[in-house]
Short mmCIF file of C-alpha atoms in Angstrom, two decimals:
data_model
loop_
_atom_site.label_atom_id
_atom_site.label_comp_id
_atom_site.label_asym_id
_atom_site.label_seq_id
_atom_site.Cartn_x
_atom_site.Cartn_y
_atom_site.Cartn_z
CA UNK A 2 -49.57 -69.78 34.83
CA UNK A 3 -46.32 -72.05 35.09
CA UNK A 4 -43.38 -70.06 36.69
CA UNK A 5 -40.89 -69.25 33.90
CA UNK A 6 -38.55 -67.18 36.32
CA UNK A 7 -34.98 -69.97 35.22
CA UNK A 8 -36.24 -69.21 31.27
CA UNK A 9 -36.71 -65.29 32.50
CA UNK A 10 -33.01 -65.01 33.65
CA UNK A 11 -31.12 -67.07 30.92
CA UNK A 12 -33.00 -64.79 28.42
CA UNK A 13 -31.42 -61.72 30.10
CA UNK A 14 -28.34 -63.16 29.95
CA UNK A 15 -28.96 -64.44 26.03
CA UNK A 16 -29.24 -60.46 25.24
CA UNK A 17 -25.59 -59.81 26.53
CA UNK A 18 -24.07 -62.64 24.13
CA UNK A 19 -26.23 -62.21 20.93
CA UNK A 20 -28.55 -60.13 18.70
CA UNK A 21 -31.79 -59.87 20.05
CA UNK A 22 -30.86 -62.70 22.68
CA UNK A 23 -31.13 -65.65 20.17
CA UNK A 24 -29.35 -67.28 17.30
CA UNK A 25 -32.28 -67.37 15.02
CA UNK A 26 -34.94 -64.84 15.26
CA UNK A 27 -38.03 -66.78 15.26
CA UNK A 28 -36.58 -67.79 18.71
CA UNK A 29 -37.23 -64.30 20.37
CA UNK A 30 -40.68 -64.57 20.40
CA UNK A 31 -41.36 -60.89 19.17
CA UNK A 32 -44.45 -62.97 17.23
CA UNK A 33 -46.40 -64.24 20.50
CA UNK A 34 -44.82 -62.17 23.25
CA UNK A 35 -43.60 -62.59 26.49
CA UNK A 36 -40.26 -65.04 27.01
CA UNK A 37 -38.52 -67.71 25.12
CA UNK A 38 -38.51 -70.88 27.02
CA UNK A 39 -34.99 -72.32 27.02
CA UNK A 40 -35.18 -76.50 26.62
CA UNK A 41 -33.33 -78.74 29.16
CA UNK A 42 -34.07 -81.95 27.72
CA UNK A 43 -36.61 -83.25 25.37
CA UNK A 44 -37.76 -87.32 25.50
CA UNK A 45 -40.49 -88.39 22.83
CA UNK A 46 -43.12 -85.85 22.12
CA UNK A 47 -42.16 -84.27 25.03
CA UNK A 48 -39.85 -81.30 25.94
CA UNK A 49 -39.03 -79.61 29.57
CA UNK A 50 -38.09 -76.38 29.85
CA UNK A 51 -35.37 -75.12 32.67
CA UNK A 52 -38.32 -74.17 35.35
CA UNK A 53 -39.09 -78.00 34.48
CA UNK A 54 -42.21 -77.47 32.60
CA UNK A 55 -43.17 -79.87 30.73
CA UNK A 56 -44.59 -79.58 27.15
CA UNK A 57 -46.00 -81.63 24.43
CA UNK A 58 -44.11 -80.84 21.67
CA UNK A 59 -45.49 -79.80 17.79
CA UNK A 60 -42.49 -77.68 16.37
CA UNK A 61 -40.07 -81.10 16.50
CA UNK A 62 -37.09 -78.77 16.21
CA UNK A 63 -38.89 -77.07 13.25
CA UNK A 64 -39.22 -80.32 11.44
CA UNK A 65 -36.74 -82.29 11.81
CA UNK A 66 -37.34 -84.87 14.70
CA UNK A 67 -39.91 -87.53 12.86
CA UNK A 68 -39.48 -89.79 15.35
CA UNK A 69 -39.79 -87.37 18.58
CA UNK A 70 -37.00 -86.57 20.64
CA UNK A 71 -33.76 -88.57 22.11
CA UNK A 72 -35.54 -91.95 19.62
CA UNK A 73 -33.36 -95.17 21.42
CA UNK A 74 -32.22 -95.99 17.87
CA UNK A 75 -30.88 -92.86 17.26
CA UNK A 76 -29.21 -91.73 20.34
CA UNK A 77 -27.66 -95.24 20.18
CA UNK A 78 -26.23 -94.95 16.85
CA UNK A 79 -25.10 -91.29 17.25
CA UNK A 80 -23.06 -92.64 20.38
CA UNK A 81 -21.57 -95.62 18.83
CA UNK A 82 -20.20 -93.06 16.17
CA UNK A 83 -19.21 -90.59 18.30
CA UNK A 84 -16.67 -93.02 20.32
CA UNK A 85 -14.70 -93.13 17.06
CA UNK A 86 -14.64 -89.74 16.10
CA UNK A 87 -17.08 -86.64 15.60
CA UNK A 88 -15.04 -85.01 12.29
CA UNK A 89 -12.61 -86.26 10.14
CA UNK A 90 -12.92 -84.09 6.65
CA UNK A 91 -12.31 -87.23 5.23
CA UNK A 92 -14.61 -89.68 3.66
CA UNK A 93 -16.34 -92.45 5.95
CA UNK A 94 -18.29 -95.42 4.83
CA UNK A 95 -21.38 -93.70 6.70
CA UNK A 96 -21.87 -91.41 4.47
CA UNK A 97 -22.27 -94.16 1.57
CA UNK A 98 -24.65 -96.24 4.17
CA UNK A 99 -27.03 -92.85 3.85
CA UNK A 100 -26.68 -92.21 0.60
CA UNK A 101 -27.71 -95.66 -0.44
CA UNK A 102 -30.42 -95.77 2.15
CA UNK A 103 -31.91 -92.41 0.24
CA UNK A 104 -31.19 -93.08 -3.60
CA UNK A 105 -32.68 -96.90 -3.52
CA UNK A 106 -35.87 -95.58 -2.21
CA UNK A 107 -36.45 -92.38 -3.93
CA UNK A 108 -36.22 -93.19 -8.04
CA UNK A 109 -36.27 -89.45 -8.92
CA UNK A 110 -32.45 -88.78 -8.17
CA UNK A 111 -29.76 -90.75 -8.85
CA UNK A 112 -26.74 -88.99 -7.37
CA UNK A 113 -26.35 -86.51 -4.47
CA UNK A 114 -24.37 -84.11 -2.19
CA UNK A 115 -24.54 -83.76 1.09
CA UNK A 116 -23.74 -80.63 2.56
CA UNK A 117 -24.70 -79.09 6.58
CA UNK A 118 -28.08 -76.83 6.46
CA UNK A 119 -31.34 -76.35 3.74
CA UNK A 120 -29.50 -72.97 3.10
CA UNK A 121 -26.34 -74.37 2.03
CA UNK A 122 -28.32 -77.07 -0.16
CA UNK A 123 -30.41 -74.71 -1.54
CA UNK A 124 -27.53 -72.29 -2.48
CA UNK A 125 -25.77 -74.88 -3.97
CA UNK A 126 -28.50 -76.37 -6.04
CA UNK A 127 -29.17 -72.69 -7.38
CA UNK A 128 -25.51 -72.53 -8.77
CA UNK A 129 -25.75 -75.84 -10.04
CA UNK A 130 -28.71 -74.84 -12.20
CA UNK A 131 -26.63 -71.46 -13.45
CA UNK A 132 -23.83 -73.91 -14.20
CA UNK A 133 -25.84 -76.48 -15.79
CA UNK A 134 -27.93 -73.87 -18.11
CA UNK A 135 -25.31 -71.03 -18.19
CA UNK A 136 -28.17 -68.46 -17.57
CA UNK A 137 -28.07 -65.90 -14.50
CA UNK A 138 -31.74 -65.33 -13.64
CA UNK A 139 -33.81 -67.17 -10.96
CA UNK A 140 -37.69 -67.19 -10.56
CA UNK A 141 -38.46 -67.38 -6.76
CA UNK A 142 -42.66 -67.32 -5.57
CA UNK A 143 -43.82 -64.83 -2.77
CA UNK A 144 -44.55 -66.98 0.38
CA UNK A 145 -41.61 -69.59 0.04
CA UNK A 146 -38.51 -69.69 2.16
CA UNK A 147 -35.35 -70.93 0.98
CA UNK A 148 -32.77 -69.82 3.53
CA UNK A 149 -30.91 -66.76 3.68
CA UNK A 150 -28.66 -66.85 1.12
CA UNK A 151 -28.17 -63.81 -0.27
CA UNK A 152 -29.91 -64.27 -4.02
CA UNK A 153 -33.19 -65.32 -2.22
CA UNK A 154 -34.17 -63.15 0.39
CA UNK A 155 -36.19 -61.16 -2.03
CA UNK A 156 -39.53 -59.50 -2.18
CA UNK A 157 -41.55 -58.87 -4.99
CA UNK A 158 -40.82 -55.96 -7.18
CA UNK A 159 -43.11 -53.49 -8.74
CA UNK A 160 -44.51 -55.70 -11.49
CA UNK A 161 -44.25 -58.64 -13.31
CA UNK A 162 -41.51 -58.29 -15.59
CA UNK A 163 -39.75 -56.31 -12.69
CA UNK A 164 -36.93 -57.57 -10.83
CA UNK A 165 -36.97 -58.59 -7.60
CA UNK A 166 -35.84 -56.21 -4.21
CA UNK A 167 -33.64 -57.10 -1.15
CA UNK A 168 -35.93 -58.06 1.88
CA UNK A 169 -32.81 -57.59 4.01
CA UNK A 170 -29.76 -55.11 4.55
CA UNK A 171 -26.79 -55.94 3.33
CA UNK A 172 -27.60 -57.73 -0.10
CA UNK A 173 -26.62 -55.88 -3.13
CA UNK A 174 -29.28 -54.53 -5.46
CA UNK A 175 -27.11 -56.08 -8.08
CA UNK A 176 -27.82 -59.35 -6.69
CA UNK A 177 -31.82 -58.80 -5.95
CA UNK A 178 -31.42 -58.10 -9.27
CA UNK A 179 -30.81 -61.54 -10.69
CA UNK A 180 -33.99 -62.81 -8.47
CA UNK A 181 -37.64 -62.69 -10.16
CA UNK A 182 -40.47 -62.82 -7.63
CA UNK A 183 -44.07 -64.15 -8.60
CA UNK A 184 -46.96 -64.74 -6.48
CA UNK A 185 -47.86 -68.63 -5.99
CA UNK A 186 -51.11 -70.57 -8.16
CA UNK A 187 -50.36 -67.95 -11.12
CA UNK A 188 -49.82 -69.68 -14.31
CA UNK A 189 -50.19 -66.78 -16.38
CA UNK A 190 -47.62 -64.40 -14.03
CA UNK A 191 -45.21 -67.02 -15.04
CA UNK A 192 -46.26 -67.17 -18.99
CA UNK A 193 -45.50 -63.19 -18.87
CA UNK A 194 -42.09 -63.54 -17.06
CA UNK A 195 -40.76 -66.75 -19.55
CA UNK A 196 -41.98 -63.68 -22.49
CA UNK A 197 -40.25 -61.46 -20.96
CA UNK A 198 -37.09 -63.41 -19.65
CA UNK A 199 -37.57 -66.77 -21.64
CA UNK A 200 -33.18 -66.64 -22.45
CA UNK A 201 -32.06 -65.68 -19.38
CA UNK A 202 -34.27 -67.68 -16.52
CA UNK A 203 -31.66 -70.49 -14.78
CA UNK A 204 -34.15 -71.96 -12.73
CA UNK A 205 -37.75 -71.82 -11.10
CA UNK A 206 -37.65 -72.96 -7.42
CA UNK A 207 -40.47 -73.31 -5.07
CA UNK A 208 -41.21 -75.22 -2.05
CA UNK A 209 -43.99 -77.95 -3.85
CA UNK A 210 -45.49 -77.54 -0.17
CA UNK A 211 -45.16 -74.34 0.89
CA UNK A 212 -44.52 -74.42 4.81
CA UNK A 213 -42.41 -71.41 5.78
CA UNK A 214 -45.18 -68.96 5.87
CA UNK A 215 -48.03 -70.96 6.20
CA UNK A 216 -48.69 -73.96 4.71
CA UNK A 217 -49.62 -73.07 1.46
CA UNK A 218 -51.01 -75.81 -0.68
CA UNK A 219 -50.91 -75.88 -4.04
CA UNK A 220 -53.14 -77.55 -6.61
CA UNK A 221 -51.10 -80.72 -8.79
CA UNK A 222 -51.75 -78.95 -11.55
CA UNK A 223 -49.97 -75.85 -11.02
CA UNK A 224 -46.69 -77.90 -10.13
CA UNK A 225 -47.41 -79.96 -12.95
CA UNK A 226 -47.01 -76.15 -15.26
CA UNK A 227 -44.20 -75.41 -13.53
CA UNK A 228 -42.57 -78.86 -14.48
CA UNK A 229 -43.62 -78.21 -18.20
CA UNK A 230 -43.24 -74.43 -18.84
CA UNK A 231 -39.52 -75.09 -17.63
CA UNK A 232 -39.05 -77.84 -20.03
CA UNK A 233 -40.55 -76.08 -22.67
CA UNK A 234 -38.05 -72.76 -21.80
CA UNK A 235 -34.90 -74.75 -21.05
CA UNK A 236 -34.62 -73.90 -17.34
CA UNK A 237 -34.49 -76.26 -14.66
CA UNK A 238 -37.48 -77.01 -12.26
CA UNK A 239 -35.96 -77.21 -8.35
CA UNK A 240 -38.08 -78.44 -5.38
CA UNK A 241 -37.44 -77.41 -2.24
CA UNK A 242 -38.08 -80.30 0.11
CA UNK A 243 -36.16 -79.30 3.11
CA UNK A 244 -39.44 -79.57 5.29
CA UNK A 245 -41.56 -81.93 2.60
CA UNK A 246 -38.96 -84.64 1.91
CA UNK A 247 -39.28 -87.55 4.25
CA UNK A 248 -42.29 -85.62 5.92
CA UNK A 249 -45.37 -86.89 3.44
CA UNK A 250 -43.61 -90.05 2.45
CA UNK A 251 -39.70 -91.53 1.86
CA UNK A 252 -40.01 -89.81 -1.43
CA UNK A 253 -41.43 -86.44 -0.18
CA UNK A 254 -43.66 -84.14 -2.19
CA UNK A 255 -41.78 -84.63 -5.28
CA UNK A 256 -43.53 -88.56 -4.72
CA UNK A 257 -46.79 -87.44 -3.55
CA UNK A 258 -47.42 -85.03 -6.35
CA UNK A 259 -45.08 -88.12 -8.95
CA UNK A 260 -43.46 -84.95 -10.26
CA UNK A 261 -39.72 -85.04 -11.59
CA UNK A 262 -38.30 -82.05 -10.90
CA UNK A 263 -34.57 -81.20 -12.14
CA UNK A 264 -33.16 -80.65 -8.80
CA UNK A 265 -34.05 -81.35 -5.05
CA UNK A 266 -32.98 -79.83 -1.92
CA UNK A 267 -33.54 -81.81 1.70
CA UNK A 268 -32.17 -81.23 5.34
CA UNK A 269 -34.52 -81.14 8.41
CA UNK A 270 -35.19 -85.19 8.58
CA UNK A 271 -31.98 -86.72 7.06
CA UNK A 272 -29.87 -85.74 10.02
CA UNK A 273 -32.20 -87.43 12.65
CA UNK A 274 -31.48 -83.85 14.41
CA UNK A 275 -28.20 -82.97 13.67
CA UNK A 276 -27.31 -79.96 11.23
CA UNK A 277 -27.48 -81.58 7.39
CA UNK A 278 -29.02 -80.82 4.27
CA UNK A 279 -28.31 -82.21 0.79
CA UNK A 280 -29.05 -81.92 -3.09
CA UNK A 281 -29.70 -84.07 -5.76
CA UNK A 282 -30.56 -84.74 -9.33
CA UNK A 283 -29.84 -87.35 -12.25
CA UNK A 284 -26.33 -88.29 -12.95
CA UNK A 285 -26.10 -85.88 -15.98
CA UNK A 286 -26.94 -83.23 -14.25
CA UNK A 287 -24.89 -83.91 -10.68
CA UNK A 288 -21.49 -84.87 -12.91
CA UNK A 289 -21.08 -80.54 -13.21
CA UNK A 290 -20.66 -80.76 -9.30
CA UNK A 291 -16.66 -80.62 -8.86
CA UNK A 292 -14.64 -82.72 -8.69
CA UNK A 293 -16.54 -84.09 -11.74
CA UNK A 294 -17.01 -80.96 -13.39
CA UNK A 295 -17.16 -77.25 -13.27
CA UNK A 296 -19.65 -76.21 -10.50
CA UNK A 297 -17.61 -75.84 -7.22
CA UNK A 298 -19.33 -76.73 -4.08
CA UNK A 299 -17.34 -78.19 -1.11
CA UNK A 300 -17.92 -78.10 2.73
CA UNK A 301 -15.30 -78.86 5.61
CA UNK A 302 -18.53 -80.42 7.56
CA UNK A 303 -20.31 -82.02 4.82
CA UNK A 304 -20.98 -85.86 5.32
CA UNK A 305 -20.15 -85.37 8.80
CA UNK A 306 -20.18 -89.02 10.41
CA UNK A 307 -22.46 -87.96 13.81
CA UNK A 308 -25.14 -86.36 11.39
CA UNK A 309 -24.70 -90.01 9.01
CA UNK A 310 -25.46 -91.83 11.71
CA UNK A 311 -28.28 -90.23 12.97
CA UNK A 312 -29.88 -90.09 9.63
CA UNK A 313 -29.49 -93.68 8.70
CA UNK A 314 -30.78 -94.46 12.16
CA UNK A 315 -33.82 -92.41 11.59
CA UNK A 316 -34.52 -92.80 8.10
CA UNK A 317 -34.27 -96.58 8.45
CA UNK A 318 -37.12 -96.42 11.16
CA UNK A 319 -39.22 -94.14 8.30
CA UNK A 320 -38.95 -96.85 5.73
CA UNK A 321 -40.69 -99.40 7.94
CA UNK A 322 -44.19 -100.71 6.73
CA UNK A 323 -47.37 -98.36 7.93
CA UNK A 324 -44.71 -95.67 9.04
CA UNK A 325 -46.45 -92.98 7.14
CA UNK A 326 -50.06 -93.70 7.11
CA UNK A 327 -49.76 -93.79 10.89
CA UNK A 328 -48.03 -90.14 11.22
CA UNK A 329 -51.28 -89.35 8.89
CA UNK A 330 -53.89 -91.29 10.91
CA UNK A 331 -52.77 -89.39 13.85
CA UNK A 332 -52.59 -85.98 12.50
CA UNK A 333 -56.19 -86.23 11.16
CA UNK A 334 -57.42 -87.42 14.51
CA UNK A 335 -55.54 -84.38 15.66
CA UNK A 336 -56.83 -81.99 12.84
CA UNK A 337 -60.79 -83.59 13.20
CA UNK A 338 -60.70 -83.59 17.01
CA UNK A 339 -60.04 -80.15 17.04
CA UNK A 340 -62.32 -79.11 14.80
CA UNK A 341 -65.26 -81.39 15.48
CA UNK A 342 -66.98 -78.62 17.46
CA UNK A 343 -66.04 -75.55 15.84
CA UNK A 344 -68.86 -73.64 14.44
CA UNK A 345 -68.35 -73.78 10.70
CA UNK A 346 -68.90 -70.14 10.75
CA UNK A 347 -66.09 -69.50 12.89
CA UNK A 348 -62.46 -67.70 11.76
CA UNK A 349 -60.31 -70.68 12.26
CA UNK A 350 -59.04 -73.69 9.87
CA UNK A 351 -55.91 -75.94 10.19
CA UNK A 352 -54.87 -77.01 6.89
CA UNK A 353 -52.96 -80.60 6.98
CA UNK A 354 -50.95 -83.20 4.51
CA UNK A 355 -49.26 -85.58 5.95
CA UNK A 356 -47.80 -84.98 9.25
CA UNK A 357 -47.71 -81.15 8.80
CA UNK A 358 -50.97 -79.03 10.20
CA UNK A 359 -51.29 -75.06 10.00
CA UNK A 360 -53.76 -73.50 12.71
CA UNK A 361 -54.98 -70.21 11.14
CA UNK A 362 -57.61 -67.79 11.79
CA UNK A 363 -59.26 -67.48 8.41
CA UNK A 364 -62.85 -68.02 7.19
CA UNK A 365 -61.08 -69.37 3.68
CA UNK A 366 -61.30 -72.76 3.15
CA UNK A 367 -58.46 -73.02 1.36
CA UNK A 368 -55.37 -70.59 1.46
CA UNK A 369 -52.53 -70.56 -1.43
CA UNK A 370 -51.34 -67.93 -1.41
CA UNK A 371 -49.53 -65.88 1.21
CA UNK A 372 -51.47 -62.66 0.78
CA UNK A 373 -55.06 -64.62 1.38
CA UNK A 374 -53.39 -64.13 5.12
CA UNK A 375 -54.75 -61.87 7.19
CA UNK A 376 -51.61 -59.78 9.26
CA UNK A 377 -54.41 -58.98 11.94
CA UNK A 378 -55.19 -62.97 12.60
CA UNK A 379 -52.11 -63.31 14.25
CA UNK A 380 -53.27 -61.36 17.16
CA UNK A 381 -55.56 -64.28 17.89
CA UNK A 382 -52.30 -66.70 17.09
CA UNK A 383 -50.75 -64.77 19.95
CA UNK A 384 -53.66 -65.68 22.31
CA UNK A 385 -53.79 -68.95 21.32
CA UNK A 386 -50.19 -69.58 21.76
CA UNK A 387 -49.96 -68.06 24.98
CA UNK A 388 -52.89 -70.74 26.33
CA UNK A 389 -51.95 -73.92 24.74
CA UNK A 390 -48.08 -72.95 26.81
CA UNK A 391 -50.49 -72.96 29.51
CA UNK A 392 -51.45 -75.93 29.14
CA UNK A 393 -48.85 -77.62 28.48
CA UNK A 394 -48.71 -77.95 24.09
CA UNK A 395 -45.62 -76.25 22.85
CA UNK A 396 -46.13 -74.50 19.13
CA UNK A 397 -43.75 -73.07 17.12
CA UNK A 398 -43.43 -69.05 18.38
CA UNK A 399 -45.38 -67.71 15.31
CA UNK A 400 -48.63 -68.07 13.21
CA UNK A 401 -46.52 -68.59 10.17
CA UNK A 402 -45.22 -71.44 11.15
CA UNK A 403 -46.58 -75.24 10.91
CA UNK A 404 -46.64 -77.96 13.42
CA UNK A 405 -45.33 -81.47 12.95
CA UNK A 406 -46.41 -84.65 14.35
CA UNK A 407 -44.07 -87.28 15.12
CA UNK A 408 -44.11 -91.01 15.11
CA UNK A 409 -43.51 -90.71 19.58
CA UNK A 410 -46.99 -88.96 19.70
CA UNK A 411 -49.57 -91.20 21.23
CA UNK A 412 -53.15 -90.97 21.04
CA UNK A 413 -53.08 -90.16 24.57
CA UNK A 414 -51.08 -87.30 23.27
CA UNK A 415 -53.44 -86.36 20.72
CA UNK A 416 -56.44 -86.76 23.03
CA UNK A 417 -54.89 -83.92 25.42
CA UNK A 418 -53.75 -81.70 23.06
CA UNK A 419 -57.45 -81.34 21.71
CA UNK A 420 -59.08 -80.84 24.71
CA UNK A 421 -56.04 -77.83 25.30
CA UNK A 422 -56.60 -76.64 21.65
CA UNK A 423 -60.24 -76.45 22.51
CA UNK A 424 -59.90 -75.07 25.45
CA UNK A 425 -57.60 -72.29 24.30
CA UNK A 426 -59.51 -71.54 21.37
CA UNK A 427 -62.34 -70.36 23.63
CA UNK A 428 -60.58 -67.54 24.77
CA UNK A 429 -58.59 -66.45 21.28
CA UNK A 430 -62.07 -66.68 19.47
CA UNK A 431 -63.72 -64.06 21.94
#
């Protein structure tokens, strides 16, 4: 086992300065046990830790680094900007360079906002929606993450014309109760709640590929009801594409399923790894953002020139030619290689699209929905985890979470990590 005494000791210290010894939870690995390893430096698809292990990396800083870690391009651009300047809460020309780059090559929004996280973008697109219909209620799906703002860390109530209830202390019942939760692939849950609700219902929002707690596909048809029962009701239709935009294609989900929702959220990708997130719609609807209208929304960081640069240097690499069918060509050689020898009998599937893969320990052959997961699989997750670390393939610290692959992967890469997967597997499937 590699010597993780350097991680060990900065962990101890981590408890002194913050909760839990982290500054997000999923960090603490309380989901797969044993230490956090702290990152030194990370260079392609590869990360070291500070005992100077040295891991081939599939979280990609949860998403965000298409292009691997420390990309020449990127690093190079990010320094040229930072010699003039990291903040100016001012307007730069950079931030028109990105915007341009993103609304010439994605036809289903025609104005947007950039703000600093997916929380903040996903907050704001929410209020924009209230704004725009001048309703109060939100319909939210069990199994999709949209940041922790306060209105969606909700769990499902009781029933379905019920209300929603606070998955977290410190959010007021009042607000839980402005949040409907239904359970994903349920067209008829969602005929019942327009019934019940059809006057007061702002928005629907879901994740079009649901990746925070598992990855959760959904059938075209299904989004394709969501996109019409909305019209129909007079709420708006919001996709959450903080991990799917720029991760299936330049145009996200929203492009792979050619669905036009009302409003988008991004982050993740579009700051080339620095903290951004942004939202967007058609000009009719983004003119109620202030200054233009009557929805406020403003940010001291937002537009920040170091996170510009960095996404204009890393989205300009995504729009080359073949820059997406080769992130899929290697995840399926990933995805197949694993699985060539697994007894089709055996509890474990990864589900893929595009560059994002799921490794679960399930018999389904397809999962939708986030109670087809089985809490006691993640045991086996655990196991698994703790080998492929091993052996040098870094996950992200929990069976709910995806995998990326990114454009520095080689097949080389590929080639080990399925030999460690299989390996690894072994042992968790005992």
């Amino acid at each position: 086992m590699p010597k993780r005494e350097r991680s060990e000791k900065l962990f101890e210290e981590a408890k002194l300065y913050f909760p839990g010894g982290v500054n997000s939870p999923v960090r603490a690995f309380r989901s797969v046990g044993g230490t956090p390893l702290f990152i030194k430096k990370g260079k392609g698809s590869h990360i070291w830790d500070e005992d100077d292990n040295k891991y081939i990396d599939y979280c990609c800083s949860w998403g965000p680094l298409i292009l691997g870690h420390a990309n020449a391009n990127v690093v190079k651009k990010l320094k040229d900007t930072i010699d003039e300047g990291t903040s100016f809460g001012a307007p730069t020309a950079l931030e028109n360079e990105l915007a341009a780059l993103i609304l010439k090559n994605n036809s289903y929004i025609e104005k947007l906002r950039f703000v600093s996280s997916g929380t903040e973008a996903v907050m704001s697109a929410i209020r924009l929606a209230r704004g725009y219909t001048g309703r109060t209620k939100i319909v939210k799906f069990d199994g999709c993450y949209h940041g922790h703002a306060d209105s969606l860390l909700v769990k499902a109530g009781s029933g379905l014309a019920t209300f929603g209830l606070s998955s977290s202390a410190g959010i007021p019942e009042a607000f839980a109760k402005e949040t409907i939760v239904l359970p994903l692939n349920d067209e008829d849950a969602l005929r019942k709640t327009f019934d019940f609700h059809k006057k007061d219902i702002a928005c629907v929002i879901i994740e079009p590929v649901p990746a925070n707690n598992g990855l959760l596909l959904q059938s075209r048809p299904f989004l394709e009801f969501l996109a019409d029962i909305c019209a129909a009701n007079g709420a708006m239709l919001i996709f959450d594409e903080v991990i799917s935009g720029f991760r299936l294609g330049f145009t996200g989900a929203t492009g792979y399923y050619n669905i036009n929702p009302d409003i988008i959220t991004f982050g993740k990708v579009i700051g080339g790894g620095l903290p951004v997130g942004a939202y967007g719609a058609k000009a009719g609807v983004m003119k109620r953002i202030s200054p233009d209208g009557d929805v406020y929304q403003a940010g001291t960081l937002s537009g920040n020139p170091v996170a510009m640069a960095g996404g204009i240097a890393q989205l300009t690499e995504c729009l080359k030619k073949g820059f997406y069918e080769e992130l899929e060509r290697k995840t399926k050689n990933l995805v197949e290689g694993i699985m060539k020898d697994i007894k089709a009998d055996a509890p474990f599937r990864i589900f893929h699209i595009g560059s994002i893969f799921w490794p679960a320990f399930t018999s389904r052959k397809t999962i939708s929905a986030s109670s087809e997961i089985d809490p006691a699989s993640m045991d086996k997750f655990k196991i698994l985890h703790a080998e492929l670390l091993n052996r040098g393939i870094y996950l992200g610290p929990s069976g709910y979470e995806v995998g990326f692959v990114s454009s520095a992967h080689s097949d080389e890469d590929i080639n080990t990590t399925i030999k460690a997967f299989k390996e690894a597997l072994a042992i968790a499937l005992k």
